[in-house]
PDB file of C-alpha atoms in Angstrom:
ATOM      1  CA  MET A1350     -15.935  41.483 -10.664  1.00 53.00           C
ATOM      2  CA  VAL A1351     -17.684  38.198 -11.475  1.00 68.00           C
ATOM      3  CA  ASN A1352     -19.078  36.546  -8.338  1.00 81.00           C
ATOM      4  CA  LEU A1353     -19.156  32.773  -8.655  1.00 88.00           C
ATOM      5  CA  THR A1354     -19.969  30.334  -5.871  1.00 88.00           C
ATOM      6  CA  LEU A1355     -18.440  26.948  -5.214  1.00 88.00           C
ATOM      7  CA  LYS A1356     -21.938  25.491  -5.261  1.00 89.00           C
ATOM      8  CA  GLN A1357     -22.468  26.751  -8.791  1.00 91.00           C
ATOM      9  CA  LEU A1358     -19.102  25.369  -9.894  1.00 91.00           C
ATOM     10  CA  ARG A1359     -19.874  21.942  -8.436  1.00 89.00           C
ATOM     11  CA  TYR A1360     -23.267  21.877 -10.149  1.00 91.00           C
ATOM     12  CA  PHE A1361     -21.635  22.937 -13.414  1.00 91.00           C
ATOM     13  CA  GLU A1362     -19.002  20.191 -13.100  1.00 89.00           C
ATOM     14  CA  ALA A1363     -21.682  17.584 -12.457  1.00 90.00           C
ATOM     15  CA  LEU A1364     -23.677  18.642 -15.498  1.00 92.00           C
ATOM     16  CA  ALA A1365     -20.553  18.737 -17.676  1.00 90.00           C
ATOM     17  CA  ARG A1366     -19.732  15.204 -16.526  1.00 88.00           C
ATOM     18  CA  HIS A1367     -23.201  13.668 -16.906  1.00 89.00           C
ATOM     19  CA  SER A1368     -24.468  15.688 -19.907  1.00 89.00           C
ATOM     20  CA  HIS A1369     -27.973  15.329 -18.484  1.00 90.00           C
ATOM     21  CA  PHE A1370     -29.822  17.594 -16.051  1.00 91.00           C
ATOM     22  CA  GLY A1371     -31.607  14.741 -14.284  1.00 90.00           C
ATOM     23  CA  ARG A1372     -28.501  12.629 -13.692  1.00 90.00           C
ATOM     24  CA  ALA A1373     -26.464  15.669 -12.653  1.00 90.00           C
ATOM     25  CA  ALA A1374     -29.191  16.713 -10.201  1.00 91.00           C
ATOM     26  CA  ASP A1375     -29.269  13.208  -8.720  1.00 91.00           C
ATOM     27  CA  ALA A1376     -25.475  13.241  -8.321  1.00 87.00           C
ATOM     28  CA  CYS A1377     -25.726  16.547  -6.435  1.00 89.00           C
ATOM     29  CA  ALA A1378     -28.772  15.441  -4.395  1.00 89.00           C
ATOM     30  CA  ILE A1379     -30.927  18.337  -5.578  1.00 92.00           C
ATOM     31  CA  SER A1380     -34.015  18.617  -7.779  1.00 92.00           C
ATOM     32  CA  GLN A1381     -33.713  19.026 -11.537  1.00 91.00           C
ATOM     33  CA  PRO A1382     -35.440  22.456 -11.515  1.00 92.00           C
ATOM     34  CA  ALA A1383     -32.990  23.655  -8.857  1.00 92.00           C
ATOM     35  CA  MET A1384     -30.090  22.450 -10.991  1.00 91.00           C
ATOM     36  CA  SER A1385     -31.487  24.284 -14.013  1.00 91.00           C
ATOM     37  CA  VAL A1386     -31.863  27.511 -12.032  1.00 92.00           C
ATOM     38  CA  GLN A1387     -28.284  27.349 -10.721  1.00 91.00           C
ATOM     39  CA  ILE A1388     -26.828  26.727 -14.183  1.00 93.00           C
ATOM     40  CA  ARG A1389     -28.892  29.516 -15.720  1.00 92.00           C
ATOM     41  CA  GLU A1390     -27.762  31.935 -12.994  1.00 91.00           C
ATOM     42  CA  LEU A1391     -24.148  30.930 -13.606  1.00 92.00           C
ATOM     43  CA  GLU A1392     -24.526  31.578 -17.338  1.00 91.00           C
ATOM     44  CA  GLU A1393     -26.146  34.968 -16.657  1.00 90.00           C
ATOM     45  CA  THR A1394     -23.298  35.892 -14.316  1.00 90.00           C
ATOM     46  CA  LEU A1395     -20.722  34.964 -16.967  1.00 91.00           C
ATOM     47  CA  GLY A1396     -22.714  36.591 -19.749  1.00 90.00           C
ATOM     48  CA  THR A1397     -22.496  33.588 -22.080  1.00 91.00           C
ATOM     49  CA  GLU A1398     -23.961  30.099 -22.477  1.00 91.00           C
ATOM     50  CA  LEU A1399     -22.034  27.124 -21.139  1.00 92.00           C
ATOM     51  CA  PHE A1400     -24.231  24.356 -22.560  1.00 91.00           C
ATOM     52  CA  GLU A1401     -26.097  23.539 -25.746  1.00 91.00           C
ATOM     53  CA  ARG A1402     -29.435  22.131 -24.599  1.00 88.00           C
ATOM     54  CA  GLY A1403     -30.957  19.215 -26.510  1.00 81.00           C
ATOM     55  CA  ALA A1404     -34.106  17.177 -26.004  1.00 76.00           C
ATOM     56  CA  ARG A1405     -32.321  14.320 -24.236  1.00 80.00           C
ATOM     57  CA  GLN A1406     -28.890  15.624 -23.285  1.00 82.00           C
ATOM     58  CA  VAL A1407     -26.776  18.732 -23.074  1.00 89.00           C
ATOM     59  CA  ARG A1408     -23.271  19.361 -24.324  1.00 90.00           C
ATOM     60  CA  LEU A1409     -20.671  21.970 -23.537  1.00 91.00           C
ATOM     61  CA  THR A1410     -20.234  24.979 -25.782  1.00 91.00           C
ATOM     62  CA  GLY A1411     -16.739  25.928 -26.911  1.00 89.00           C
ATOM     63  CA  PHE A1412     -16.469  28.351 -24.013  1.00 91.00           C
ATOM     64  CA  GLY A1413     -17.998  25.741 -21.708  1.00 90.00           C
ATOM     65  CA  GLU A1414     -15.231  23.249 -22.529  1.00 90.00           C
ATOM     66  CA  GLU A1415     -12.536  25.798 -21.670  1.00 90.00           C
ATOM     67  CA  PHE A1416     -14.426  26.842 -18.545  1.00 92.00           C
ATOM     68  CA  ALA A1417     -14.717  23.189 -17.462  1.00 90.00           C
ATOM     69  CA  LEU A1418     -10.936  22.752 -17.464  1.00 87.00           C
ATOM     70  CA  ARG A1419     -10.497  25.715 -15.120  1.00 89.00           C
ATOM     71  CA  VAL A1420     -13.378  24.618 -12.884  1.00 90.00           C
ATOM     72  CA  ARG A1421     -11.899  21.147 -12.398  1.00 86.00           C
ATOM     73  CA  ASP A1422      -8.588  22.689 -11.318  1.00 85.00           C
ATOM     74  CA  ILE A1423     -10.396  24.988  -8.870  1.00 87.00           C
ATOM     75  CA  LEU A1424     -12.502  22.224  -7.347  1.00 85.00           C
ATOM     76  CA  ARG A1425      -9.499  19.916  -7.042  1.00 81.00           C
ATOM     77  CA  SER A1426      -7.575  22.647  -5.221  1.00 81.00           C
ATOM     78  CA  VAL A1427     -10.500  23.277  -2.873  1.00 82.00           C
ATOM     79  CA  ASP A1428     -10.781  19.566  -2.110  1.00 79.00           C
ATOM     80  CA  GLU A1429      -7.046  19.392  -1.431  1.00 75.00           C
ATOM     81  CA  LEU A1430      -7.387  22.193   1.112  1.00 75.00           C
ATOM     82  CA  GLY A1431      -9.870  20.009   2.965  1.00 71.00           C
ATOM     83  CA  ASP A1432      -7.510  17.045   2.607  1.00 69.00           C
ATOM     84  CA  LEU A1433      -4.697  19.132   4.054  1.00 67.00           C
ATOM     85  CA  ALA A1434      -6.768  19.784   7.162  1.00 63.00           C
ATOM     86  CA  ARG A1435      -7.694  16.102   7.433  1.00 65.00           C
ATOM     87  CA  ALA A1436      -4.065  15.071   7.069  1.00 64.00           C
ATOM     88  CA  SER A1437      -3.139  17.209  10.084  1.00 59.00           C
ATOM     89  CA  ARG A1438      -5.359  15.153  12.372  1.00 62.00           C
ATOM     90  CA  GLU A1439      -4.115  12.125  14.257  1.00 58.00           C
ATOM     91  CA  ARG A1440      -6.524   9.754  12.543  1.00 63.00           C
ATOM     92  CA  LEU A1441      -8.243   9.662   9.175  1.00 71.00           C
ATOM     93  CA  VAL A1442     -11.876  10.805   9.273  1.00 70.00           C
ATOM     94  CA  GLY A1443     -14.408  12.127   6.779  1.00 79.00           C
ATOM     95  CA  ARG A1444     -14.887  11.158   3.160  1.00 84.00           C
ATOM     96  CA  LEU A1445     -12.555   8.708   1.449  1.00 90.00           C
ATOM     97  CA  ARG A1446     -13.178   8.133  -2.258  1.00 92.00           C
ATOM     98  CA  ILE A1447     -11.724   4.829  -3.453  1.00 96.00           C
ATOM     99  CA  GLY A1448     -11.759   3.570  -7.030  1.00 97.00           C
ATOM    100  CA  VAL A1449     -11.446  -0.154  -7.766  1.00 97.00           C
ATOM    101  CA  ILE A1450     -11.230  -2.122 -11.004  1.00 96.00           C
ATOM    102  CA  PRO A1451     -14.086  -4.622 -11.599  1.00 94.00           C
ATOM    103  CA  THR A1452     -11.835  -7.699 -11.430  1.00 94.00           C
ATOM    104  CA  VAL A1453     -10.883  -6.807  -7.843  1.00 95.00           C
ATOM    105  CA  ALA A1454     -13.897  -5.025  -6.369  1.00 95.00           C
ATOM    106  CA  PRO A1455     -16.349  -7.916  -5.697  1.00 94.00           C
ATOM    107  CA  TYR A1456     -13.720 -10.111  -4.077  1.00 95.00           C
ATOM    108  CA  LEU A1457     -11.540  -7.763  -2.028  1.00 94.00           C
ATOM    109  CA  LEU A1458     -13.758  -4.790  -1.161  1.00 94.00           C
ATOM    110  CA  PRO A1459     -15.864  -6.429   1.595  1.00 93.00           C
ATOM    111  CA  THR A1460     -12.747  -7.259   3.605  1.00 93.00           C
ATOM    112  CA  ILE A1461     -11.116  -3.879   2.931  1.00 94.00           C
ATOM    113  CA  ILE A1462     -14.174  -1.885   3.978  1.00 93.00           C
ATOM    114  CA  GLY A1463     -14.663  -4.031   7.074  1.00 91.00           C
ATOM    115  CA  LYS A1464     -11.074  -3.457   8.190  1.00 91.00           C
ATOM    116  CA  LEU A1465     -11.085   0.276   7.422  1.00 91.00           C
ATOM    117  CA  THR A1466     -14.331   0.973   9.263  1.00 88.00           C
ATOM    118  CA  SER A1467     -13.111  -0.936  12.317  1.00 88.00           C
ATOM    119  CA  LEU A1468      -9.776   0.921  12.346  1.00 85.00           C
ATOM    120  CA  HIS A1469     -11.066   4.397  11.465  1.00 82.00           C
ATOM    121  CA  ASP A1470     -14.295   5.303  13.204  1.00 80.00           C
ATOM    122  CA  GLY A1471     -15.971   8.191  11.376  1.00 80.00           C
ATOM    123  CA  LEU A1472     -14.497   7.336   7.974  1.00 85.00           C
ATOM    124  CA  ASP A1473     -17.093   7.818   5.207  1.00 88.00           C
ATOM    125  CA  ILE A1474     -16.057   5.473   2.382  1.00 92.00           C
ATOM    126  CA  HIS A1475     -17.290   6.109  -1.163  1.00 92.00           C
ATOM    127  CA  VAL A1476     -16.479   3.373  -3.712  1.00 95.00           C
ATOM    128  CA  ARG A1477     -16.257   3.800  -7.480  1.00 95.00           C
ATOM    129  CA  GLU A1478     -15.956   0.612  -9.547  1.00 95.00           C
ATOM    130  CA  THR A1479     -14.875   1.114 -13.149  1.00 94.00           C
ATOM    131  CA  GLN A1480     -12.070   0.484 -15.619  1.00 94.00           C
ATOM    132  CA  THR A1481      -8.512   1.656 -15.056  1.00 94.00           C
ATOM    133  CA  GLN A1482      -8.438   4.508 -17.560  1.00 93.00           C
ATOM    134  CA  LYS A1483     -11.564   6.060 -16.071  1.00 94.00           C
ATOM    135  CA  LEU A1484     -10.105   5.762 -12.573  1.00 96.00           C
ATOM    136  CA  ILE A1485      -6.914   7.499 -13.690  1.00 95.00           C
ATOM    137  CA  ARG A1486      -8.918  10.317 -15.253  1.00 91.00           C
ATOM    138  CA  GLU A1487     -11.026  10.765 -12.119  1.00 91.00           C
ATOM    139  CA  LEU A1488      -7.905  10.807  -9.968  1.00 92.00           C
ATOM    140  CA  ALA A1489      -6.463  13.519 -12.198  1.00 88.00           C
ATOM    141  CA  GLU A1490      -9.669  15.534 -11.873  1.00 84.00           C
ATOM    142  CA  GLY A1491      -9.684  15.180  -8.080  1.00 85.00           C
ATOM    143  CA  ARG A1492     -12.883  13.120  -7.992  1.00 87.00           C
ATOM    144  CA  LEU A1493     -11.099  10.181  -6.348  1.00 93.00           C
ATOM    145  CA  ASP A1494      -8.544  10.058  -3.535  1.00 92.00           C
ATOM    146  CA  THR A1495      -7.010   6.723  -4.481  1.00 96.00           C
ATOM    147  CA  ALA A1496      -7.581   3.646  -6.626  1.00 97.00           C
ATOM    148  CA  ILE A1497      -6.811  -0.068  -6.485  1.00 97.00           C
ATOM    149  CA  VAL A1498      -5.639  -1.225  -9.916  1.00 97.00           C
ATOM    150  CA  ALA A1499      -3.311  -3.580 -11.754  1.00 95.00           C
ATOM    151  CA  LEU A1500       0.185  -2.122 -12.050  1.00 95.00           C
ATOM    152  CA  PRO A1501       1.982  -0.503 -13.665  1.00 93.00           C
ATOM    153  CA  VAL A1502      -0.054   2.485 -14.793  1.00 94.00           C
ATOM    154  CA  SER A1503       3.040   4.623 -15.513  1.00 90.00           C
ATOM    155  CA  GLU A1504       1.436   8.033 -15.092  1.00 94.00           C
ATOM    156  CA  PRO A1505       3.982  10.677 -13.983  1.00 94.00           C
ATOM    157  CA  PHE A1506       1.520  12.494 -11.693  1.00 93.00           C
ATOM    158  CA  LEU A1507       0.644   9.333  -9.747  1.00 95.00           C
ATOM    159  CA  SER A1508       2.402   7.420  -6.976  1.00 95.00           C
ATOM    160  CA  GLU A1509       2.238   3.637  -7.301  1.00 96.00           C
ATOM    161  CA  VAL A1510       2.573   1.168  -4.445  1.00 96.00           C
ATOM    162  CA  ALA A1511       2.639  -2.520  -5.359  1.00 96.00           C
ATOM    163  CA  LEU A1512       0.837  -4.593  -2.724  1.00 95.00           C
ATOM    164  CA  PHE A1513       0.498  -8.190  -3.886  1.00 95.00           C
ATOM    165  CA  SER A1514       0.625 -10.420  -6.929  1.00 93.00           C
ATOM    166  CA  GLU A1515      -1.629 -13.284  -7.876  1.00 93.00           C
ATOM    167  CA  ASP A1516      -1.763 -15.945 -10.570  1.00 94.00           C
ATOM    168  CA  PHE A1517      -4.379 -16.437 -13.263  1.00 94.00           C
ATOM    169  CA  VAL A1518      -6.052 -19.838 -13.438  1.00 94.00           C
ATOM    170  CA  LEU A1519      -7.687 -21.672 -16.322  1.00 95.00           C
ATOM    171  CA  VAL A1520     -11.429 -22.319 -16.097  1.00 96.00           C
ATOM    172  CA  ARG A1521     -12.714 -25.186 -18.270  1.00 95.00           C
ATOM    173  CA  PRO A1522     -15.990 -27.127 -18.488  1.00 94.00           C
ATOM    174  CA  GLY A1523     -16.467 -29.589 -15.638  1.00 92.00           C
ATOM    175  CA  GLU A1524     -15.917 -32.619 -17.888  1.00 92.00           C
ATOM    176  CA  ASP A1525     -12.351 -31.426 -18.547  1.00 92.00           C
ATOM    177  CA  GLU A1526     -11.370 -32.118 -14.933  1.00 91.00           C
ATOM    178  CA  GLY A1527      -8.093 -34.039 -14.863  1.00 88.00           C
ATOM    179  CA  LYS A1528      -7.172 -33.417 -18.491  1.00 91.00           C
ATOM    180  CA  PRO A1529      -3.676 -32.062 -19.233  1.00 92.00           C
ATOM    181  CA  VAL A1530      -3.416 -28.312 -18.847  1.00 91.00           C
ATOM    182  CA  PRO A1531      -2.945 -26.703 -22.269  1.00 90.00           C
ATOM    183  CA  SER A1532       0.181 -24.704 -22.999  1.00 86.00           C
ATOM    184  CA  ARG A1533      -0.120 -21.118 -24.173  1.00 82.00           C
ATOM    185  CA  GLU A1534       0.412 -22.392 -27.738  1.00 82.00           C
ATOM    186  CA  MET A1535      -2.509 -24.812 -27.364  1.00 86.00           C
ATOM    187  CA  LEU A1536      -4.619 -22.099 -25.753  1.00 84.00           C
ATOM    188  CA  ARG A1537      -4.344 -20.021 -28.933  1.00 81.00           C
ATOM    189  CA  GLU A1538      -6.207 -22.768 -30.794  1.00 83.00           C
ATOM    190  CA  MET A1539      -9.120 -22.831 -28.334  1.00 87.00           C
ATOM    191  CA  ARG A1540     -12.232 -20.656 -28.055  1.00 88.00           C
ATOM    192  CA  LEU A1541     -11.089 -18.144 -25.471  1.00 88.00           C
ATOM    193  CA  LEU A1542     -13.633 -16.090 -23.544  1.00 91.00           C
ATOM    194  CA  LEU A1543     -12.360 -12.700 -22.361  1.00 89.00           C
ATOM    195  CA  LEU A1544     -13.667  -9.490 -20.853  1.00 90.00           C
ATOM    196  CA  GLU A1545     -14.726  -6.837 -23.330  1.00 86.00           C
ATOM    197  CA  GLU A1546     -12.378  -4.122 -24.582  1.00 81.00           C
ATOM    198  CA  GLY A1547     -11.228  -1.620 -21.980  1.00 80.00           C
ATOM    199  CA  HIS A1548     -10.567  -4.077 -19.139  1.00 86.00           C
ATOM    200  CA  CYS A1549      -6.891  -4.360 -18.249  1.00 88.00           C
ATOM    201  CA  PHE A1550      -7.416  -8.022 -17.325  1.00 88.00           C
ATOM    202  CA  ARG A1551      -8.295  -8.734 -20.968  1.00 87.00           C
ATOM    203  CA  ASP A1552      -4.961  -7.291 -22.081  1.00 87.00           C
ATOM    204  CA  GLN A1553      -3.089  -9.264 -19.423  1.00 87.00           C
ATOM    205  CA  ALA A1554      -4.728 -12.529 -20.485  1.00 85.00           C
ATOM    206  CA  LEU A1555      -3.994 -11.856 -24.148  1.00 84.00           C
ATOM    207  CA  SER A1556      -0.396 -11.027 -23.292  1.00 84.00           C
ATOM    208  CA  PHE A1557       0.010 -14.501 -21.801  1.00 84.00           C
ATOM    209  CA  CYS A1558      -1.730 -16.271 -24.677  1.00 77.00           C
ATOM    210  CA  ASN A1559      -0.114 -14.423 -27.537  1.00 72.00           C
ATOM    211  CA  GLY A1560       3.572 -14.235 -26.808  1.00 49.00           C
ATOM    212  CA  GLN A1561       4.953 -12.991 -30.116  1.00 42.00           C
ATOM    213  CA  SER A1562       2.354 -14.812 -32.208  1.00 44.00           C
ATOM    214  CA  ALA A1563      -1.055 -14.003 -33.559  1.00 45.00           C
ATOM    215  CA  ARG A1564      -4.215 -13.602 -31.529  1.00 55.00           C
ATOM    216  CA  PRO A1565      -6.100 -16.702 -30.343  1.00 53.00           C
ATOM    217  CA  ARG A1566      -8.154 -18.443 -33.017  1.00 54.00           C
ATOM    218  CA  GLU A1567     -11.517 -17.303 -31.709  1.00 57.00           C
ATOM    219  CA  LEU A1568     -12.398 -14.719 -29.082  1.00 68.00           C
ATOM    220  CA  MET A1569     -15.702 -14.049 -27.364  1.00 73.00           C
ATOM    221  CA  ASP A1570     -16.301 -11.080 -25.067  1.00 81.00           C
ATOM    222  CA  GLY A1571     -18.155 -10.905 -21.759  1.00 84.00           C
ATOM    223  CA  SER A1572     -19.022  -7.993 -19.493  1.00 85.00           C
ATOM    224  CA  SER A1573     -17.895  -9.629 -16.223  1.00 92.00           C
ATOM    225  CA  LEU A1574     -15.912 -12.572 -14.878  1.00 94.00           C
ATOM    226  CA  SER A1575     -19.186 -14.082 -13.669  1.00 94.00           C
ATOM    227  CA  THR A1576     -20.554 -14.055 -17.227  1.00 92.00           C
ATOM    228  CA  LEU A1577     -17.388 -15.672 -18.575  1.00 93.00           C
ATOM    229  CA  VAL A1578     -17.472 -18.494 -16.030  1.00 95.00           C
ATOM    230  CA  GLN A1579     -21.143 -19.203 -16.702  1.00 94.00           C
ATOM    231  CA  MET A1580     -20.409 -19.327 -20.439  1.00 93.00           C
ATOM    232  CA  VAL A1581     -17.673 -21.862 -19.759  1.00 94.00           C
ATOM    233  CA  SER A1582     -20.123 -23.873 -17.665  1.00 94.00           C
ATOM    234  CA  ALA A1583     -22.428 -23.949 -20.702  1.00 93.00           C
ATOM    235  CA  GLY A1584     -19.628 -25.463 -22.771  1.00 92.00           C
ATOM    236  CA  ILE A1585     -18.967 -22.404 -24.938  1.00 91.00           C
ATOM    237  CA  GLY A1586     -15.212 -22.171 -24.349  1.00 91.00           C
ATOM    238  CA  VAL A1587     -12.523 -21.606 -21.721  1.00 93.00           C
ATOM    239  CA  THR A1588     -11.389 -18.540 -19.826  1.00 93.00           C
ATOM    240  CA  LEU A1589      -8.768 -17.169 -17.458  1.00 93.00           C
ATOM    241  CA  ILE A1590      -9.686 -15.553 -14.148  1.00 94.00           C
ATOM    242  CA  PRO A1591      -7.573 -14.150 -11.290  1.00 94.00           C
ATOM    243  CA  GLU A1592      -6.995 -16.384  -8.295  1.00 94.00           C
ATOM    244  CA  MET A1593      -9.012 -14.134  -5.955  1.00 94.00           C
ATOM    245  CA  ALA A1594     -12.151 -14.684  -8.048  1.00 95.00           C
ATOM    246  CA  VAL A1595     -12.155 -18.490  -7.985  1.00 94.00           C
ATOM    247  CA  ALA A1596     -14.151 -19.103  -4.801  1.00 92.00           C
ATOM    248  CA  VAL A1597     -16.921 -16.659  -5.708  1.00 94.00           C
ATOM    249  CA  GLU A1598     -17.259 -17.313  -9.424  1.00 94.00           C
ATOM    250  CA  THR A1599     -17.012 -21.101  -9.523  1.00 93.00           C
ATOM    251  CA  ARG A1600     -19.259 -22.012  -6.586  1.00 91.00           C
ATOM    252  CA  SER A1601     -22.408 -22.161  -8.722  1.00 87.00           C
ATOM    253  CA  ALA A1602     -20.882 -23.214 -12.031  1.00 92.00           C
ATOM    254  CA  SER A1603     -20.124 -26.658 -13.434  1.00 93.00           C
ATOM    255  CA  VAL A1604     -16.502 -25.923 -14.257  1.00 95.00           C
ATOM    256  CA  SER A1605     -13.029 -27.202 -13.442  1.00 95.00           C
ATOM    257  CA  VAL A1606     -10.091 -25.031 -12.425  1.00 95.00           C
ATOM    258  CA  ALA A1607      -6.474 -25.743 -13.360  1.00 94.00           C
ATOM    259  CA  ARG A1608      -3.146 -23.980 -12.891  1.00 93.00           C
ATOM    260  CA  PHE A1609      -0.711 -23.398 -15.712  1.00 91.00           C
ATOM    261  CA  LYS A1610       2.836 -24.680 -15.589  1.00 87.00           C
ATOM    262  CA  SER A1611       5.565 -22.201 -14.714  1.00 84.00           C
ATOM    263  CA  PRO A1612       5.913 -19.438 -15.672  1.00 83.00           C
ATOM    264  CA  GLN A1613       2.320 -18.852 -14.668  1.00 88.00           C
ATOM    265  CA  PRO A1614       0.407 -15.802 -15.900  1.00 90.00           C
ATOM    266  CA  SER A1615      -0.015 -13.280 -13.101  1.00 92.00           C
ATOM    267  CA  ARG A1616      -0.719  -9.680 -12.254  1.00 94.00           C
ATOM    268  CA  THR A1617       0.412  -7.190  -9.643  1.00 95.00           C
ATOM    269  CA  ILE A1618      -2.244  -5.251  -7.739  1.00 96.00           C
ATOM    270  CA  GLY A1619      -1.451  -1.980  -6.031  1.00 96.00           C
ATOM    271  CA  MET A1620      -2.739   1.436  -5.044  1.00 97.00           C
ATOM    272  CA  ILE A1621      -2.276   4.726  -6.849  1.00 97.00           C
ATOM    273  CA  TRP A1622      -2.889   8.324  -5.813  1.00 96.00           C
ATOM    274  CA  ARG A1623      -1.845  11.809  -6.859  1.00 92.00           C
ATOM    275  CA  LYS A1624       1.702  12.662  -5.848  1.00 91.00           C
ATOM    276  CA  ALA A1625       0.425  16.078  -4.749  1.00 86.00           C
ATOM    277  CA  SER A1626      -2.246  14.623  -2.457  1.00 87.00           C
ATOM    278  CA  PRO A1627      -2.005  15.895   1.150  1.00 85.00           C
ATOM    279  CA  LEU A1628      -3.361  12.491   2.218  1.00 87.00           C
ATOM    280  CA  ALA A1629      -0.361  10.587   0.827  1.00 88.00           C
ATOM    281  CA  GLU A1630       0.845   9.419   4.257  1.00 87.00           C
ATOM    282  CA  GLN A1631      -2.639   8.258   5.289  1.00 87.00           C
ATOM    283  CA  LEU A1632      -3.152   6.528   1.922  1.00 92.00           C
ATOM    284  CA  LEU A1633       0.087   4.638   2.456  1.00 91.00           C
ATOM    285  CA  GLN A1634      -1.348   3.348   5.742  1.00 89.00           C
ATOM    286  CA  ILE A1635      -4.552   2.333   3.961  1.00 91.00           C
ATOM    287  CA  SER A1636      -2.501   0.470   1.362  1.00 94.00           C
ATOM    288  CA  GLU A1637      -1.245  -1.744   4.184  1.00 93.00           C
ATOM    289  CA  VAL A1638      -4.871  -2.557   5.059  1.00 92.00           C
ATOM    290  CA  VAL A1639      -5.443  -3.543   1.415  1.00 94.00           C
ATOM    291  CA  ARG A1640      -2.415  -5.825   1.490  1.00 94.00           C
ATOM    292  CA  GLU A1641      -3.583  -7.463   4.719  1.00 92.00           C
ATOM    293  CA  SER A1642      -7.050  -7.934   3.213  1.00 92.00           C
ATOM    294  CA  ALA A1643      -5.516  -9.724   0.239  1.00 91.00           C
ATOM    295  CA  GLU A1644      -3.595 -12.009   2.573  1.00 90.00           C
ATOM    296  CA  ALA A1645      -6.823 -12.857   4.409  1.00 85.00           C
ATOM    297  CA  LEU A1646      -8.561 -13.587   1.099  1.00 83.00           C
ATOM    298  CA  HIS A1647      -5.804 -15.838  -0.185  1.00 77.00           C
ATOM    299  CA  GLY A1648      -5.287 -17.491   3.196  1.00 71.00           C
ATOM    300  CA  ARG A1649      -1.539 -16.993   2.996  1.00 63.00           C
ATOM    301  CA  PRO A1650       1.077 -14.223   2.833  1.00 62.00           C
ATOM    302  CA  THR A1651       1.118 -12.552  -0.560  1.00 61.00           C
ATOM    303  CA  SER A1652       4.238 -12.587  -2.696  1.00 56.00           C
ATOM    304  CA  LEU A1653       4.727  -8.841  -2.214  1.00 56.00           C
ATOM    305  CA  ALA A1654       4.170  -8.979   1.529  1.00 44.00           C
ATOM    306  CA  SER A1655       6.903  -6.550   2.469  1.00 42.00           C
ATOM    307  CA  ALA A1656       5.781  -3.193   3.800  1.00 41.00           C
ATOM    308  CA  PRO A1657       4.976  -0.507   1.230  1.00 45.00           C
ATOM    309  CA  SER A1658       7.552   2.184   0.594  1.00 44.00           C
ATOM    310  CA  ALA A1659       7.403   5.835   1.496  1.00 40.00           C
ATOM    311  CA  PRO A1660       4.914   8.147  -0.242  1.00 41.00           C
ATOM    312  CA  GLY A1661       5.812   9.048  -3.795  1.00 40.00           C
ATOM    313  CA  ALA A1662       7.799   5.890  -4.443  1.00 40.00           C
ATOM    314  CA  SER A1663       6.964   3.853  -7.501  1.00 36.00           C
ATOM    315  CA  HIS A1664       6.878   0.073  -7.336  1.00 32.00           C
ATOM    316  CA  ARG A1665       6.355  -1.643 -10.662  1.00 31.00           C
ATOM    317  CA  ALA A1666       5.976  -5.247 -11.666  1.00 30.00           C
ATOM    318  CA  SER A1667       4.894  -6.926 -14.854  1.00 31.00           C
ATOM    319  CA  SER A1668       1.166  -7.636 -15.010  1.00 32.00           C
ATOM    320  CA  GLY A1669       1.390  -9.906 -18.057  1.00 31.00           C
TER     321      GLY A1669
END
């Protein structure tokens, strides 16, 4: 009988994810030599190599790739056992791993974390900020409990709860203050600054600009909304940003902000989690905290202010 330990499996998963002994060791809060010893012992126990070792990185062997799939299932099941015990308690305590997309995180997270820590003493919040597809993958692998994203994501293994919607606004150079707001047809003829590929907000902005026509005349990519706004301030072009970002991103930029005529471009923000998660009921309660945080940020009730539905329900709204 092969004797494997959960510690070895977690170290293996970290190395498979980071493809680098140093980064994997840091993620597991151990030394790199200790990580190497644990992986070597695991390989000796299995009687085969799991990784091809290079000068700068490691990669999984063929067997290692198959082994990794099984390990992720095992670790997710173990984590869900812990979640099951947590769900049986009267209040939520322990680790809560929340993913957030970059066009929400800087603006909404401070309020969310403040409210959660005041309501749930002993809650250890871990935040992961990255793009939607990565969040979905990490939810599937059990490395996140929930994520705040733009809906819909339309993944059959995930529950979706729509929490609020918000408009996109046009950011132009400061000297354009008071000028007529361009239509979507006019916007296609302008130099449009957008987030780089992979951000859902980029796709939502393009959906508004394009309609059934060709792409805008000229596109330029940025890595963050802050970069885009500063580029607009320098006179390079125009951009769209979500309403929640206006106060933060325009306070130190010489830009003007304008709203489009109806129908205005908008998005729906909500929470997602695995349908099989034992914490589904608690996550539904947390989703209400997120909605209340959005109301506080916007200074008014959000347009999806009704209470979220029961766990497992799917609320979907167009994010274009």
